[in-house]
Amino acid sequence: MKVIETSLPGAVVIEPQVFGDARGFFYESYNKAKYHEAGITAEFVQSNVSRSAKGVLRGLHYQWPNPQGKLVSVLEGEVFDVAVDVRRGSPTFGQWTGVMLTADNHRHFWIPEGFAHGFCVLSDAATFSYQCTALYDRIADASVRWDDPDIGIDWPVSQPLLSEKDQKAPRLKDVAADRLPELLR
């Protein structure tokens, strides 16, 4: 397993060791001991799968209170996946990082608690897997506008298909301070 740092401390890409032959391939999608060794000590309590069509953009989502860390990967297709640091007091507040996750590269992306998360689908369809550190909490569910100019994400789509909720998401500067996670020291 290879861990690749991103520009946001704590948000990392994980490349599992893939064993392939003429029959197909095998890899460990999660190994608690190896992840702990890599500094990811999260405990996962909920696992989700979504399927989306080309051009769909989901995000930018986070929970506060009751924050969720997410370990995400793609089972089918290709997505551009993004994490945004929305923790008050963080030196990287409002900054983003993005990675390509595909069924072929088998990469996983660890998005720690306190980060907003989103992705857009680049293939005809994509099946997306999430492991979460907290249960979904409808009351704590929050989002930030996907095209917030202050964040400036360089999405590879210009007119994505959005949910009604994501269309109405506020800019980060308009989110009340008590609705944003706080950097834990």
Short mmCIF file of C-alpha atoms in Angstrom, two decimals:
data_model
loop_
_atom_site.label_atom_id
_atom_site.label_comp_id
_atom_site.label_asym_id
_atom_site.label_seq_id
_atom_site.Cartn_x
_atom_site.Cartn_y
_atom_site.Cartn_z
CA MET A 1 0.00 0.00 0.00
CA LYS A 2 1.34 3.40 -1.00
CA VAL A 3 0.25 6.63 0.69
CA ILE A 4 0.49 9.82 -1.38
CA GLU A 5 0.32 13.18 0.39
CA THR A 6 -1.79 15.97 -1.11
CA SER A 7 -1.55 19.74 -0.70
CA LEU A 8 -3.96 19.46 2.28
CA PRO A 9 -2.31 17.86 5.31
CA GLY A 10 -4.33 14.82 6.38
CA ALA A 11 -6.08 14.28 3.05
CA VAL A 12 -4.17 11.47 1.34
CA VAL A 13 -4.44 9.16 -1.64
CA ILE A 14 -3.99 5.46 -0.98
CA GLU A 15 -2.83 3.10 -3.70
CA PRO A 16 -3.46 -0.49 -2.71
CA GLN A 17 -1.19 -3.27 -3.89
CA VAL A 18 -3.08 -4.91 -6.75
CA PHE A 19 -2.49 -8.55 -7.66
CA GLY A 20 -3.58 -9.26 -11.22
CA ASP A 21 -3.45 -12.11 -13.67
CA ALA A 22 -5.45 -13.45 -16.60
CA ARG A 23 -8.44 -14.09 -14.30
CA GLY A 24 -8.68 -10.50 -13.11
CA PHE A 25 -7.32 -8.81 -9.98
CA PHE A 26 -7.43 -8.74 -6.19
CA TYR A 27 -6.61 -5.98 -3.69
CA GLU A 28 -7.40 -5.13 -0.10
CA SER A 29 -9.83 -2.22 -0.17
CA TYR A 30 -9.21 -1.65 3.56
CA ASN A 31 -6.82 -3.15 6.08
CA LYS A 32 -7.13 -1.66 9.56
CA ALA A 33 -3.55 -2.49 10.61
CA LYS A 34 -2.02 -0.98 7.45
CA TYR A 35 -4.17 2.13 7.64
CA HIS A 36 -3.28 2.63 11.32
CA GLU A 37 0.40 2.24 10.38
CA ALA A 38 -0.14 5.00 7.79
CA GLY A 39 -1.67 7.26 10.47
CA ILE A 40 -5.32 6.78 9.50
CA THR A 41 -6.85 5.56 12.74
CA ALA A 42 -10.46 6.21 11.84
CA GLU A 43 -13.15 3.68 12.67
CA PHE A 44 -15.78 3.27 9.99
CA VAL A 45 -19.42 2.91 11.04
CA GLN A 46 -21.31 3.36 7.76
CA SER A 47 -20.64 2.29 4.19
CA ASN A 48 -22.45 3.75 1.16
CA VAL A 49 -22.51 3.15 -2.58
CA SER A 50 -23.85 5.59 -5.17
CA ARG A 51 -24.17 5.39 -8.93
CA SER A 52 -24.19 8.52 -11.03
CA ALA A 53 -24.35 9.39 -14.72
CA LYS A 54 -21.77 11.36 -16.68
CA GLY A 55 -21.75 15.03 -15.73
CA VAL A 56 -23.30 14.53 -12.28
CA LEU A 57 -21.59 16.54 -9.56
CA ARG A 58 -22.29 15.69 -5.92
CA GLY A 59 -21.05 18.17 -3.35
CA LEU A 60 -19.56 19.88 -1.60
CA HIS A 61 -20.91 18.08 1.47
CA TYR A 62 -19.88 17.86 5.11
CA GLN A 63 -21.46 17.29 8.52
CA TRP A 64 -21.26 19.62 11.48
CA PRO A 65 -21.61 18.79 14.27
CA ASN A 66 -21.01 15.04 14.14
CA PRO A 67 -18.33 15.28 11.41
CA GLN A 68 -17.67 12.43 9.00
CA GLY A 69 -14.32 11.32 7.70
CA LYS A 70 -14.67 9.47 4.40
CA LEU A 71 -12.61 6.84 2.64
CA VAL A 72 -13.82 6.91 -0.96
CA SER A 73 -13.09 4.95 -4.11
CA VAL A 74 -14.59 4.14 -7.50
CA LEU A 75 -15.80 0.65 -8.35
CA GLU A 76 -16.84 1.46 -11.93
CA GLY A 77 -16.00 4.46 -14.10
CA GLU A 78 -14.04 7.65 -13.44
CA VAL A 79 -14.56 10.62 -11.16
CA PHE A 80 -12.71 13.78 -10.24
CA ASP A 81 -12.82 13.83 -6.45
CA VAL A 82 -12.32 16.92 -4.28
CA ALA A 83 -11.71 17.72 -0.63
CA VAL A 84 -12.00 21.27 0.76
CA ASP A 85 -10.72 22.24 4.19
CA VAL A 86 -13.65 24.00 5.92
CA ARG A 87 -12.23 23.87 9.47
CA ARG A 88 -12.28 27.24 11.22
CA GLY A 89 -8.76 28.16 12.34
CA SER A 90 -7.02 25.88 9.85
CA PRO A 91 -4.06 27.36 7.95
CA THR A 92 -5.49 25.71 4.82
CA PHE A 93 -9.09 26.91 5.37
CA GLY A 94 -10.91 27.27 2.04
CA GLN A 95 -8.22 25.40 0.08
CA TRP A 96 -8.95 22.36 -2.03
CA THR A 97 -7.24 19.35 -3.51
CA GLY A 98 -8.50 17.04 -6.24
CA VAL A 99 -7.62 13.55 -7.42
CA MET A 100 -8.71 11.23 -10.20
CA LEU A 101 -10.31 8.07 -8.87
CA THR A 102 -11.01 5.36 -11.40
CA ALA A 103 -11.96 1.71 -11.45
CA ASP A 104 -8.65 1.09 -13.20
CA ASN A 105 -6.30 2.98 -10.83
CA HIS A 106 -7.96 1.45 -7.72
CA ARG A 107 -7.00 4.54 -5.72
CA HIS A 108 -8.73 5.47 -2.50
CA PHE A 109 -8.96 9.00 -1.13
CA TRP A 110 -9.03 9.66 2.63
CA ILE A 111 -10.92 12.84 3.49
CA PRO A 112 -10.58 13.59 7.21
CA GLU A 113 -13.33 14.96 9.43
CA GLY A 114 -13.74 18.71 8.97
CA PHE A 115 -13.38 18.64 5.20
CA ALA A 116 -16.12 19.12 2.61
CA HIS A 117 -16.23 16.49 -0.12
CA GLY A 118 -17.51 16.36 -3.67
CA PHE A 119 -16.98 14.63 -6.97
CA CYS A 120 -18.02 14.81 -10.59
CA VAL A 121 -18.43 11.88 -12.97
CA LEU A 122 -16.30 11.87 -16.11
CA SER A 123 -17.19 8.44 -17.54
CA ASP A 124 -20.61 7.38 -18.90
CA ALA A 125 -21.48 6.33 -15.32
CA ALA A 126 -19.63 5.76 -12.07
CA THR A 127 -20.25 3.56 -9.05
CA PHE A 128 -18.78 5.24 -5.99
CA SER A 129 -18.01 3.73 -2.58
CA TYR A 130 -17.81 5.67 0.71
CA GLN A 131 -16.80 4.41 4.13
CA CYS A 132 -17.76 6.94 6.80
CA THR A 133 -16.56 7.53 10.38
CA ALA A 134 -19.96 8.78 11.61
CA LEU A 135 -23.50 7.87 10.77
CA TYR A 136 -25.36 10.19 8.42
CA ASP A 137 -27.01 12.92 10.47
CA ARG A 138 -29.70 14.82 8.56
CA ILE A 139 -29.64 17.69 11.08
CA ALA A 140 -25.86 18.10 10.75
CA ASP A 141 -25.84 17.72 6.96
CA ALA A 142 -24.33 20.81 5.34
CA SER A 143 -22.89 21.89 2.03
CA VAL A 144 -20.89 24.59 0.31
CA ARG A 145 -21.43 25.77 -3.24
CA TRP A 146 -19.53 23.64 -5.76
CA ASP A 147 -18.41 26.65 -7.81
CA ASP A 148 -17.63 29.04 -4.96
CA PRO A 149 -15.18 31.50 -6.58
CA ASP A 150 -13.34 31.99 -3.29
CA ILE A 151 -12.45 28.27 -3.28
CA GLY A 152 -11.83 28.16 -7.04
CA ILE A 153 -11.99 24.45 -7.74
CA ASP A 154 -10.87 23.65 -11.28
CA TRP A 155 -13.65 21.18 -12.07
CA PRO A 156 -13.34 19.31 -15.40
CA VAL A 157 -17.04 20.04 -16.10
CA SER A 158 -18.62 23.46 -16.60
CA GLN A 159 -22.36 22.71 -16.45
CA PRO A 160 -22.79 19.72 -14.14
CA LEU A 161 -26.02 17.98 -13.22
CA LEU A 162 -26.75 19.03 -9.63
CA SER A 163 -29.32 18.13 -7.01
CA GLU A 164 -31.67 20.88 -5.87
CA LYS A 165 -29.85 20.93 -2.54
CA ASP A 166 -26.46 21.41 -4.20
CA GLN A 167 -27.82 24.16 -6.46
CA LYS A 168 -28.87 26.10 -3.35
CA ALA A 169 -25.69 25.57 -1.32
CA PRO A 170 -24.15 28.77 0.10
CA ARG A 171 -20.70 30.12 -0.57
CA LEU A 172 -18.21 29.30 2.16
CA LYS A 173 -18.00 32.95 3.28
CA ASP A 174 -21.79 32.95 3.85
CA VAL A 175 -21.84 29.92 6.17
CA ALA A 176 -22.29 30.90 9.82
CA ALA A 177 -19.17 30.20 11.89
CA ASP A 178 -21.04 27.86 14.21
CA ARG A 179 -22.04 25.73 11.18
CA LEU A 180 -18.39 25.09 10.27
CA PRO A 181 -16.10 22.51 11.88
CA GLU A 182 -13.31 23.72 14.10
CA LEU A 183 -9.68 22.68 13.72
CA LEU A 184 -8.90 20.24 16.52
CA ARG A 185 -5.42 20.70 17.94
#
